[in-house]
mmCIF file of C-alpha atoms and ligand atoms in Angstrom:
data_model
loop_
_atom_site.group_PDB
_atom_site.id
_atom_site.type_symbol
_atom_site.label_atom_id
_atom_site.label_comp_id
_atom_site.label_asym_id
_atom_site.label_seq_id
_atom_site.Cartn_x
_atom_site.Cartn_y
_atom_site.Cartn_z
ATOM 1 C CA UNK A 1 17.045 16.020 -2.774
ATOM 2 C CA UNK A 2 16.449 16.436 -6.478
ATOM 3 C CA UNK A 3 17.633 20.026 -6.692
ATOM 4 C CA UNK A 4 20.365 20.916 -9.154
ATOM 5 C CA UNK A 5 22.910 23.601 -8.289
ATOM 6 C CA UNK A 6 20.846 26.362 -9.886
ATOM 7 C CA UNK A 7 17.745 25.245 -7.929
ATOM 8 C CA UNK A 8 19.683 25.394 -4.659
ATOM 9 C CA UNK A 9 21.111 28.814 -5.499
ATOM 10 C CA UNK A 10 17.691 30.228 -6.158
ATOM 11 C CA UNK A 11 16.305 28.640 -2.975
ATOM 12 C CA UNK A 12 19.098 30.300 -0.969
ATOM 13 C CA UNK A 13 18.217 33.637 -2.526
ATOM 14 C CA UNK A 14 20.107 36.566 -1.053
ATOM 15 C CA UNK A 15 19.712 35.315 2.517
ATOM 16 C CA UNK A 16 22.859 33.184 2.365
ATOM 17 C CA UNK A 17 26.200 33.510 0.593
ATOM 18 C CA UNK A 18 26.346 31.825 -2.773
ATOM 19 C CA UNK A 19 29.087 29.351 -1.853
ATOM 20 C CA UNK A 20 26.653 27.631 0.500
ATOM 21 C CA UNK A 21 24.891 26.195 -2.566
ATOM 22 C CA UNK A 22 28.006 24.269 -3.536
ATOM 23 C CA UNK A 23 28.352 23.008 0.050
ATOM 24 C CA UNK A 24 24.765 21.785 0.155
ATOM 25 C CA UNK A 25 25.106 20.143 -3.263
ATOM 26 C CA UNK A 26 28.319 18.464 -2.157
ATOM 27 C CA UNK A 27 26.822 17.231 1.131
ATOM 28 C CA UNK A 28 23.728 15.815 -0.590
ATOM 29 C CA UNK A 29 25.156 14.169 -3.680
ATOM 30 C CA UNK A 30 28.948 13.763 -3.408
ATOM 31 C CA UNK A 31 29.049 12.892 0.311
ATOM 32 C CA UNK A 32 25.534 11.398 0.171
ATOM 33 C CA UNK A 33 24.730 12.773 3.592
ATOM 34 C CA UNK A 34 21.145 11.595 4.055
ATOM 35 C CA UNK A 35 20.855 13.493 7.313
ATOM 36 C CA UNK A 36 21.910 17.086 6.670
ATOM 37 C CA UNK A 37 21.897 17.907 10.371
ATOM 38 C CA UNK A 38 25.104 15.811 10.522
ATOM 39 C CA UNK A 39 26.835 17.766 7.737
ATOM 40 C CA UNK A 40 29.641 19.482 9.611
ATOM 41 C CA UNK A 41 30.402 21.930 6.797
ATOM 42 C CA UNK A 42 26.955 23.493 7.009
ATOM 43 C CA UNK A 43 26.026 26.248 9.478
ATOM 44 C CA UNK A 44 22.992 25.875 11.719
ATOM 45 C CA UNK A 45 21.058 28.519 9.795
ATOM 46 C CA UNK A 46 21.218 26.396 6.654
ATOM 47 C CA UNK A 47 20.360 23.207 8.491
ATOM 48 C CA UNK A 48 17.321 24.894 9.952
ATOM 49 C CA UNK A 49 16.037 25.685 6.469
ATOM 50 C CA UNK A 50 17.102 22.707 4.384
ATOM 51 C CA UNK A 51 16.450 19.035 4.828
ATOM 52 C CA UNK A 52 17.793 16.297 2.578
ATOM 53 C CA UNK A 53 14.386 14.962 1.571
ATOM 54 C CA UNK A 54 15.722 11.416 1.998
ATOM 55 C CA UNK A 55 13.160 8.617 1.772
ATOM 56 C CA UNK A 56 12.158 6.669 4.852
ATOM 57 C CA UNK A 57 12.239 2.904 5.008
ATOM 58 C CA UNK A 58 8.708 1.565 5.489
ATOM 59 C CA UNK A 59 9.583 -2.120 4.998
ATOM 60 C CA UNK A 60 12.323 -4.399 3.826
ATOM 61 C CA UNK A 61 11.913 -7.915 2.418
ATOM 62 C CA UNK A 62 14.902 -10.253 2.098
ATOM 63 C CA UNK A 63 14.929 -13.030 -0.499
ATOM 64 C CA UNK A 64 16.762 -16.328 -0.137
ATOM 65 C CA UNK A 65 18.785 -15.368 -3.246
ATOM 66 C CA UNK A 66 20.196 -12.182 -1.666
ATOM 67 C CA UNK A 67 17.759 -9.833 -3.384
ATOM 68 C CA UNK A 68 16.253 -7.193 -1.100
ATOM 69 C CA UNK A 69 13.040 -5.329 -1.862
ATOM 70 C CA UNK A 70 12.346 -2.034 -0.112
ATOM 71 C CA UNK A 71 9.164 -0.087 0.393
ATOM 72 C CA UNK A 72 10.284 3.497 0.757
ATOM 73 C CA UNK A 73 8.120 6.247 2.184
ATOM 74 C CA UNK A 74 7.718 9.704 0.654
ATOM 75 C CA UNK A 75 6.606 13.036 2.066
ATOM 76 C CA UNK A 76 2.951 12.596 1.087
ATOM 77 C CA UNK A 77 2.789 9.222 2.852
ATOM 78 C CA UNK A 78 2.814 7.176 -0.355
ATOM 79 C CA UNK A 79 5.351 4.376 -0.738
ATOM 80 C CA UNK A 80 7.464 3.251 -3.662
ATOM 81 C CA UNK A 81 9.470 0.111 -4.366
ATOM 82 C CA UNK A 82 13.165 -0.327 -5.080
ATOM 83 C CA UNK A 83 15.094 -3.589 -5.338
ATOM 84 C CA UNK A 84 18.729 -4.424 -4.620
ATOM 85 C CA UNK A 85 20.121 -7.386 -6.576
ATOM 86 C CA UNK A 86 23.663 -8.455 -5.692
ATOM 87 C CA UNK A 87 25.645 -10.631 -8.070
ATOM 88 C CA UNK A 88 29.278 -11.590 -8.241
ATOM 89 C CA UNK A 89 31.087 -8.542 -9.633
ATOM 90 C CA UNK A 90 27.924 -6.565 -10.213
ATOM 91 C CA UNK A 91 25.178 -5.019 -8.067
ATOM 92 C CA UNK A 92 21.979 -3.855 -9.704
ATOM 93 C CA UNK A 93 19.513 -1.395 -8.219
ATOM 94 C CA UNK A 94 16.066 -1.537 -9.794
ATOM 95 C CA UNK A 95 14.238 1.718 -9.115
ATOM 96 C CA UNK A 96 10.801 3.139 -9.819
ATOM 97 C CA UNK A 97 9.792 6.210 -11.812
ATOM 98 C CA UNK A 98 6.087 6.428 -10.910
ATOM 99 C CA UNK A 99 3.807 5.176 -8.140
ATOM 100 C CA UNK A 100 1.955 2.437 -10.049
ATOM 101 C CA UNK A 101 1.790 2.571 -13.842
ATOM 102 C CA UNK A 102 -0.846 3.881 -16.270
ATOM 103 C CA UNK A 103 0.199 1.459 -19.035
ATOM 104 C CA UNK A 104 -2.068 -1.526 -19.177
ATOM 105 C CA UNK A 105 0.248 -4.449 -20.034
ATOM 106 C CA UNK A 106 -1.712 -7.651 -19.565
ATOM 107 C CA UNK A 107 1.111 -9.639 -17.949
ATOM 108 C CA UNK A 108 2.257 -7.058 -15.373
ATOM 109 C CA UNK A 109 1.142 -6.780 -11.750
ATOM 110 C CA UNK A 110 2.115 -3.114 -11.509
ATOM 111 C CA UNK A 111 -0.474 -2.393 -14.198
ATOM 112 C CA UNK A 112 -3.198 -3.489 -11.761
ATOM 113 C CA UNK A 113 -2.351 -0.501 -9.525
ATOM 114 C CA UNK A 114 -3.041 2.095 -12.183
ATOM 115 C CA UNK A 115 -1.127 5.367 -11.868
ATOM 116 C CA UNK A 116 -1.072 7.145 -8.519
ATOM 117 C CA UNK A 117 1.459 9.817 -9.417
ATOM 118 C CA UNK A 118 4.781 10.642 -11.012
ATOM 119 C CA UNK A 119 7.877 10.611 -8.826
ATOM 120 C CA UNK A 120 10.019 13.721 -8.506
ATOM 121 C CA UNK A 121 13.698 13.700 -9.505
ATOM 122 C CA UNK A 122 14.477 13.770 -5.773
ATOM 123 C CA UNK A 123 12.401 10.672 -5.122
ATOM 124 C CA UNK A 124 14.162 8.860 -7.973
ATOM 125 C CA UNK A 125 17.649 9.838 -6.741
ATOM 126 C CA UNK A 126 16.475 9.172 -3.159
ATOM 127 C CA UNK A 127 15.892 5.483 -3.969
ATOM 128 C CA UNK A 128 19.451 5.156 -5.292
ATOM 129 C CA UNK A 129 21.011 6.889 -2.307
ATOM 130 C CA UNK A 130 18.956 4.905 0.190
ATOM 131 C CA UNK A 131 19.988 1.558 -1.314
ATOM 132 C CA UNK A 132 23.606 2.642 -1.751
ATOM 133 C CA UNK A 133 23.761 3.602 1.930
ATOM 134 C CA UNK A 134 22.048 0.409 3.116
ATOM 135 C CA UNK A 135 24.399 -1.837 1.139
ATOM 136 C CA UNK A 136 27.585 0.261 1.378
ATOM 137 C CA UNK A 137 27.774 0.719 -2.387
ATOM 138 C CA UNK A 138 30.033 3.238 -4.029
ATOM 139 C CA UNK A 139 28.213 4.801 -7.002
ATOM 140 C CA UNK A 140 31.564 5.582 -8.629
ATOM 141 C CA UNK A 141 32.498 1.921 -8.614
ATOM 142 C CA UNK A 142 31.859 -0.024 -11.846
ATOM 143 C CA UNK A 143 30.154 -2.692 -9.761
ATOM 144 C CA UNK A 144 27.002 -0.604 -9.257
ATOM 145 C CA UNK A 145 24.313 -0.442 -11.942
ATOM 146 C CA UNK A 146 20.892 1.157 -12.021
ATOM 147 C CA UNK A 147 17.900 0.016 -14.037
ATOM 148 C CA UNK A 148 14.753 2.124 -14.134
ATOM 149 C CA UNK A 149 12.575 -0.951 -14.397
ATOM 150 C CA UNK A 150 10.604 -0.776 -11.177
ATOM 151 C CA UNK A 151 7.106 0.637 -10.953
ATOM 152 C CA UNK A 152 6.066 2.960 -13.718
ATOM 153 C CA UNK A 153 6.693 3.955 -17.321
ATOM 154 C CA UNK A 154 9.806 6.161 -17.073
ATOM 155 C CA UNK A 155 9.230 7.935 -20.374
ATOM 156 C CA UNK A 156 5.879 9.213 -19.109
ATOM 157 C CA UNK A 157 7.912 11.046 -16.488
ATOM 158 C CA UNK A 158 10.848 11.916 -18.708
ATOM 159 C CA UNK A 159 11.709 15.348 -17.269
ATOM 160 C CA UNK A 160 12.155 13.953 -13.758
ATOM 161 C CA UNK A 161 14.006 10.891 -15.085
ATOM 162 C CA UNK A 162 16.451 13.102 -16.989
ATOM 163 C CA UNK A 163 16.954 15.443 -14.069
ATOM 164 C CA UNK A 164 17.647 12.475 -11.795
ATOM 165 C CA UNK A 165 20.078 11.103 -14.386
ATOM 166 C CA UNK A 166 21.965 14.421 -14.516
ATOM 167 C CA UNK A 167 22.328 14.394 -10.726
ATOM 168 C CA UNK A 168 23.478 10.787 -10.738
ATOM 169 C CA UNK A 169 26.129 11.269 -13.433
ATOM 170 C CA UNK A 170 27.448 14.706 -12.460
ATOM 171 C CA UNK A 171 31.111 14.205 -11.514
ATOM 172 C CA UNK A 172 30.643 16.877 -8.821
ATOM 173 C CA UNK A 173 27.531 15.035 -7.607
ATOM 174 C CA UNK A 174 26.898 11.301 -7.278
ATOM 175 C CA UNK A 175 29.425 10.652 -10.047
ATOM 176 C CA UNK A 176 28.098 7.523 -11.779
ATOM 177 C CA UNK A 177 28.776 6.707 -15.418
ATOM 178 C CA UNK A 178 25.925 7.039 -17.946
ATOM 179 C CA UNK A 179 26.887 3.583 -19.141
ATOM 180 C CA UNK A 180 25.652 2.074 -15.921
ATOM 181 C CA UNK A 181 22.131 3.498 -15.940
ATOM 182 C CA UNK A 182 19.386 1.972 -18.094
ATOM 183 C CA UNK A 183 15.864 3.183 -18.627
ATOM 184 C CA UNK A 184 13.197 0.761 -19.893
ATOM 185 C CA UNK A 185 10.110 1.777 -21.834
ATOM 186 C CA UNK A 186 7.013 0.151 -23.251
ATOM 187 C CA UNK A 187 7.830 2.094 -26.426
ATOM 188 C CA UNK A 188 6.475 5.679 -26.386
ATOM 189 C CA UNK A 189 7.789 6.827 -29.748
ATOM 190 C CA UNK A 190 7.804 10.649 -29.319
ATOM 191 C CA UNK A 191 9.453 10.296 -25.919
ATOM 192 C CA UNK A 192 12.134 7.993 -27.324
ATOM 193 C CA UNK A 193 12.862 10.736 -29.863
ATOM 194 C CA UNK A 194 13.028 13.296 -27.073
ATOM 195 C CA UNK A 195 15.373 11.086 -25.063
ATOM 196 C CA UNK A 196 17.606 10.724 -28.130
ATOM 197 C CA UNK A 197 18.086 14.511 -28.160
ATOM 198 C CA UNK A 198 19.128 14.741 -24.527
ATOM 199 C CA UNK A 199 22.857 15.421 -24.048
ATOM 200 C CA UNK A 200 22.923 13.361 -20.849
ATOM 201 C CA UNK A 201 20.854 10.213 -21.033
ATOM 202 C CA UNK A 202 20.737 6.651 -19.708
ATOM 203 C CA UNK A 203 20.959 3.631 -21.998
ATOM 204 C CA UNK A 204 17.685 2.578 -23.541
ATOM 205 C CA UNK A 205 15.825 -0.719 -23.209
ATOM 206 C CA UNK A 206 12.566 -1.327 -25.037
ATOM 207 C CA UNK A 207 9.928 -3.839 -24.005
ATOM 208 C CA UNK A 208 9.105 -5.602 -27.261
ATOM 209 C CA UNK A 209 7.197 -8.551 -25.815
ATOM 210 C CA UNK A 210 5.618 -9.622 -29.102
ATOM 211 C CA UNK A 211 6.731 -10.692 -32.555
ATOM 212 C CA UNK A 212 4.029 -8.954 -34.564
ATOM 213 C CA UNK A 213 1.708 -5.971 -34.381
ATOM 214 C CA UNK A 214 -1.532 -7.783 -33.570
ATOM 215 C CA UNK A 215 0.015 -9.788 -30.740
ATOM 216 C CA UNK A 216 1.683 -6.687 -29.317
ATOM 217 C CA UNK A 217 -1.553 -4.693 -29.263
ATOM 218 C CA UNK A 218 -3.271 -7.529 -27.459
ATOM 219 C CA UNK A 219 -0.582 -7.827 -24.776
ATOM 220 C CA UNK A 220 0.214 -4.104 -24.529
ATOM 221 C CA UNK A 221 -2.923 -2.173 -25.541
ATOM 222 C CA UNK A 222 -1.025 1.139 -25.432
ATOM 223 C CA UNK A 223 0.763 0.069 -28.597
ATOM 224 C CA UNK A 224 -2.465 0.637 -30.542
ATOM 225 C CA UNK A 225 -1.164 4.165 -30.633
ATOM 226 C CA UNK A 226 2.524 3.451 -31.109
ATOM 227 C CA UNK A 227 2.872 0.998 -33.962
ATOM 228 C CA UNK A 228 5.592 -1.615 -34.078
ATOM 229 C CA UNK A 229 6.735 -0.558 -37.545
ATOM 230 C CA UNK A 230 7.232 3.057 -36.410
ATOM 231 C CA UNK A 231 8.937 1.932 -33.200
ATOM 232 C CA UNK A 232 11.464 -0.111 -35.152
ATOM 233 C CA UNK A 233 12.039 2.811 -37.509
ATOM 234 C CA UNK A 234 12.903 5.070 -34.566
ATOM 235 C CA UNK A 235 15.195 2.360 -33.201
ATOM 236 C CA UNK A 236 17.081 2.011 -36.486
ATOM 237 C CA UNK A 237 17.847 5.748 -36.368
ATOM 238 C CA UNK A 238 18.418 6.022 -32.611
ATOM 239 C CA UNK A 239 21.744 7.840 -32.028
ATOM 240 C CA UNK A 240 23.639 5.111 -30.186
ATOM 241 C CA UNK A 241 26.915 6.143 -28.601
ATOM 242 C CA UNK A 242 30.039 4.228 -29.682
ATOM 243 C CA UNK A 243 29.827 1.904 -26.687
ATOM 244 C CA UNK A 244 26.072 1.441 -26.712
ATOM 245 C CA UNK A 245 23.616 -1.257 -27.817
ATOM 246 C CA UNK A 246 19.839 -1.006 -27.623
ATOM 247 C CA UNK A 247 18.281 -3.671 -25.425
ATOM 248 C CA UNK A 248 14.985 -5.333 -26.292
ATOM 249 C CA UNK A 249 13.145 -7.117 -23.519
ATOM 250 C CA UNK A 250 10.783 -9.948 -24.331
ATOM 251 C CA UNK A 251 8.498 -11.510 -21.720
ATOM 252 C CA UNK A 252 7.764 -15.111 -22.737
ATOM 253 C CA UNK A 253 4.196 -16.259 -22.200
ATOM 254 C CA UNK A 254 3.479 -19.961 -22.623
ATOM 255 C CA UNK A 255 1.658 -20.718 -25.859
ATOM 256 C CA UNK A 256 1.125 -17.024 -26.596
ATOM 257 C CA UNK A 257 4.380 -15.505 -27.896
ATOM 258 C CA UNK A 258 6.971 -18.225 -27.213
ATOM 259 C CA UNK A 259 7.009 -20.365 -30.374
ATOM 260 C CA UNK A 260 9.926 -20.914 -32.735
ATOM 261 C CA UNK A 261 8.022 -18.890 -35.331
ATOM 262 C CA UNK A 262 7.854 -15.970 -32.861
ATOM 263 C CA UNK A 263 11.590 -16.235 -32.244
ATOM 264 C CA UNK A 264 12.309 -16.178 -35.961
ATOM 265 C CA UNK A 265 10.120 -13.115 -36.418
ATOM 266 C CA UNK A 266 11.874 -11.323 -33.540
ATOM 267 C CA UNK A 267 15.232 -12.018 -35.145
ATOM 268 C CA UNK A 268 14.021 -10.616 -38.458
ATOM 269 C CA UNK A 269 12.391 -7.541 -36.898
ATOM 270 C CA UNK A 270 15.588 -6.544 -35.130
ATOM 271 C CA UNK A 271 18.036 -7.511 -37.869
ATOM 272 C CA UNK A 272 18.963 -3.909 -38.760
ATOM 273 C CA UNK A 273 19.389 -2.619 -35.213
ATOM 274 C CA UNK A 274 22.556 -2.765 -33.095
ATOM 275 C CA UNK A 275 20.942 -4.500 -30.167
ATOM 276 C CA UNK A 276 20.784 -7.348 -27.749
ATOM 277 C CA UNK A 277 17.719 -9.221 -26.553
ATOM 278 C CA UNK A 278 16.860 -10.119 -22.963
ATOM 279 C CA UNK A 279 14.305 -12.895 -22.561
ATOM 280 C CA UNK A 280 12.237 -12.964 -19.377
ATOM 281 C CA UNK A 281 10.096 -16.016 -18.652
ATOM 282 C CA UNK A 282 6.859 -14.707 -17.151
ATOM 283 C CA UNK A 283 6.925 -14.109 -13.416
ATOM 284 C CA UNK A 284 3.404 -15.116 -12.448
ATOM 285 C CA UNK A 285 1.169 -13.369 -9.969
ATOM 286 C CA UNK A 286 -2.435 -13.256 -8.820
ATOM 287 C CA UNK A 287 -4.700 -11.872 -11.531
ATOM 288 C CA UNK A 288 -2.183 -12.450 -14.348
ATOM 289 C CA UNK A 289 -3.895 -14.663 -16.943
ATOM 290 C CA UNK A 290 -0.742 -16.254 -18.423
ATOM 291 C CA UNK A 291 1.627 -19.102 -17.676
ATOM 292 C CA UNK A 292 5.403 -19.390 -17.586
ATOM 293 C CA UNK A 293 6.977 -21.452 -20.391
ATOM 294 C CA UNK A 294 9.228 -24.416 -19.565
ATOM 295 C CA UNK A 295 12.956 -23.667 -19.426
ATOM 296 C CA UNK A 296 13.520 -25.821 -22.556
ATOM 297 C CA UNK A 297 11.108 -23.614 -24.532
ATOM 298 C CA UNK A 298 12.922 -20.491 -23.359
ATOM 299 C CA UNK A 299 16.252 -22.014 -24.422
ATOM 300 C CA UNK A 300 14.946 -22.962 -27.893
ATOM 301 C CA UNK A 301 13.682 -19.407 -28.306
ATOM 302 C CA UNK A 302 17.093 -18.086 -27.311
ATOM 303 C CA UNK A 303 18.875 -20.463 -29.723
ATOM 304 C CA UNK A 304 16.902 -19.033 -32.641
ATOM 305 C CA UNK A 305 17.243 -15.360 -31.719
ATOM 306 C CA UNK A 306 20.949 -15.566 -30.924
ATOM 307 C CA UNK A 307 21.770 -16.477 -34.517
ATOM 308 C CA UNK A 308 20.999 -12.821 -35.286
ATOM 309 C CA UNK A 309 22.086 -10.901 -32.190
ATOM 310 C CA UNK A 310 23.259 -11.475 -28.596
ATOM 311 C CA UNK A 311 20.363 -12.954 -26.640
ATOM 312 C CA UNK A 312 20.288 -13.616 -22.908
ATOM 313 C CA UNK A 313 17.843 -15.179 -20.479
ATOM 314 C CA UNK A 314 17.175 -12.950 -17.482
ATOM 315 C CA UNK A 315 17.203 -14.963 -14.276
ATOM 316 C CA UNK A 316 14.281 -14.125 -12.004
ATOM 317 C CA UNK A 317 15.458 -12.524 -8.773
ATOM 318 C CA UNK A 318 13.597 -12.303 -5.505
ATOM 319 C CA UNK A 319 10.549 -14.318 -6.627
ATOM 320 C CA UNK A 320 9.812 -15.302 -3.019
ATOM 321 C CA UNK A 321 9.467 -11.662 -1.966
ATOM 322 C CA UNK A 322 7.611 -10.358 -5.028
ATOM 323 C CA UNK A 323 10.658 -8.482 -6.258
ATOM 324 C CA UNK A 324 10.991 -9.942 -9.772
ATOM 325 C CA UNK A 325 10.163 -8.121 -13.034
ATOM 326 C CA UNK A 326 6.534 -7.203 -13.275
ATOM 327 C CA UNK A 327 5.796 -8.151 -9.661
ATOM 328 C CA UNK A 328 6.130 -4.771 -8.002
ATOM 329 C CA UNK A 329 2.774 -4.077 -6.496
ATOM 330 C CA UNK A 330 3.614 -3.515 -2.867
ATOM 331 C CA UNK A 331 2.939 -7.119 -1.912
ATOM 332 C CA UNK A 332 3.833 -8.430 1.506
ATOM 333 C CA UNK A 333 6.143 -11.329 1.976
ATOM 334 C CA UNK A 334 4.342 -14.641 2.196
ATOM 335 C CA UNK A 335 1.566 -13.550 -0.153
ATOM 336 C CA UNK A 336 0.394 -16.522 -2.133
ATOM 337 C CA UNK A 337 2.653 -17.395 -5.035
ATOM 338 C CA UNK A 338 1.078 -20.347 -6.713
ATOM 339 C CA UNK A 339 2.521 -21.964 -9.807
ATOM 340 C CA UNK A 340 5.895 -20.321 -9.932
ATOM 341 C CA UNK A 341 8.250 -22.271 -12.119
ATOM 342 C CA UNK A 342 10.826 -19.516 -12.120
HETATM 343 N N1 LIG B 1 7.477 0.223 -17.645
HETATM 344 C C1 LIG B 1 8.732 -0.091 -18.173
HETATM 345 C C2 LIG B 1 9.729 -0.537 -17.125
HETATM 346 C C3 LIG B 1 9.205 -1.381 -16.006
HETATM 347 S S1 LIG B 1 8.701 -2.999 -16.444
HETATM 348 C C4 LIG B 1 8.612 -1.145 -19.249
HETATM 349 O O1 LIG B 1 7.551 -1.740 -19.386
HETATM 350 O O2 LIG B 1 9.580 -1.343 -19.966
HETATM 351 C C5 LIG B 1 10.260 -3.825 -16.598
HETATM 352 C C6 LIG B 1 10.222 -5.091 -17.473
HETATM 353 O O3 LIG B 1 9.450 -6.113 -16.829
HETATM 354 C C7 LIG B 1 9.573 -4.870 -18.837
HETATM 355 O O4 LIG B 1 10.394 -5.342 -19.873
HETATM 356 C C8 LIG B 1 8.303 -5.690 -18.755
HETATM 357 O O5 LIG B 1 7.917 -6.154 -20.025
HETATM 358 C C9 LIG B 1 8.703 -6.785 -17.800
HETATM 359 N N2 LIG B 1 7.565 -7.440 -17.143
HETATM 360 C C10 LIG B 1 6.385 -6.914 -16.808
HETATM 361 N N3 LIG B 1 5.595 -7.845 -16.219
HETATM 362 C C11 LIG B 1 6.317 -8.984 -16.175
HETATM 363 C C12 LIG B 1 6.068 -10.293 -15.657
HETATM 364 N N4 LIG B 1 4.913 -10.590 -15.067
HETATM 365 N N5 LIG B 1 7.023 -11.219 -15.772
HETATM 366 C C13 LIG B 1 8.218 -10.916 -16.355
HETATM 367 N N6 LIG B 1 8.524 -9.692 -16.837
HETATM 368 C C14 LIG B 1 7.582 -8.732 -16.756
HETATM 369 FE FE1 LIG B 2 3.830 -0.373 -16.864
HETATM 370 FE FE2 LIG B 2 6.062 -1.611 -17.691
HETATM 371 FE FE3 LIG B 2 4.188 -2.931 -16.261
HETATM 372 FE FE4 LIG B 2 3.684 -2.234 -18.793
HETATM 373 S S1 LIG B 2 5.267 -3.683 -18.082
HETATM 374 S S2 LIG B 2 2.281 -1.982 -17.052
HETATM 375 S S3 LIG B 2 4.722 -0.281 -18.916
HETATM 376 S S4 LIG B 2 5.430 -1.240 -15.547
#
């Protein structure tokens, strides 16, 4: 898993005929055969040499709202999280790009893990194929969407993220549409520029999370390096495709960044960008020193922002199983969840 056609061809070398590469590629990505030993088109000699590299299921946690969080095992024994979120007319798979995350956002549980390692393209695609198989999803169906918003900062692992994206959108492979894959970043400016140059790329979401520079640096210390002004400049010039909007995510923290004045500043900051805003009321967790604002506060914030651009409130999913945004830290079900207002 994770090999493109050229990678498979070079792995086959001169020991096997070249057409076998196409058969392996087809079995892995188009037929999504997670167990290659069952691929009837492949001869035993190939099966003896190649395995799919599919992830194993270490645990599964089911939420009352239909969300399912998976802990998936990799070759080195480490585990990674992926979340399935069904909705009427739309299924969303939230997948990870790293084990843990090196970015130190003050409101995020994943940050407490630090970075263990980058995922490979195969491990990224492997999450998608595992969830698709478990929930009988057809990646070519408009119903299925992927967000790279699980553990990790995807743009710190951009090569693997782009390779995984190519495999997922290749019509001869998994066959998804680029329009249905979104990558979310804390705002690494040079990597956003690199992403912009990529011929095949997911849609881009940026975690804004603050209405001015000082506040942003406090909540997301990494932004000391990547200033808000420069980030917005890159966004203004980002080469959006005809059908595309940038998304800005904004985690609302009670009494910290959730005032009407903050909302007004957000609207002004983003005025020149073709974008929409997703508001996320904080999902609390142990060790997170912030509180969730009341729903009325979140709605007032939305009312102000939406004068300037589309603005939505993201419903928390899977709070009871630690599957919501910012909660992915390999928690077990039933871990204490005090003070959730959702
Ligand atoms: N690392 C990437 C993608 C993963 S985080 C990024 O930061 O964009 C996905 C989203 O969850 C981000 O927008 C982040 O700001 C948000 N988030 C993090 N912790 C959260 C929390 N405790 N409650 C609600 N949203 C949170
Ligand atoms: Fe990493 Fe995103 Fe969490 Fe920040 S919010 S620590 S970038 S996963």
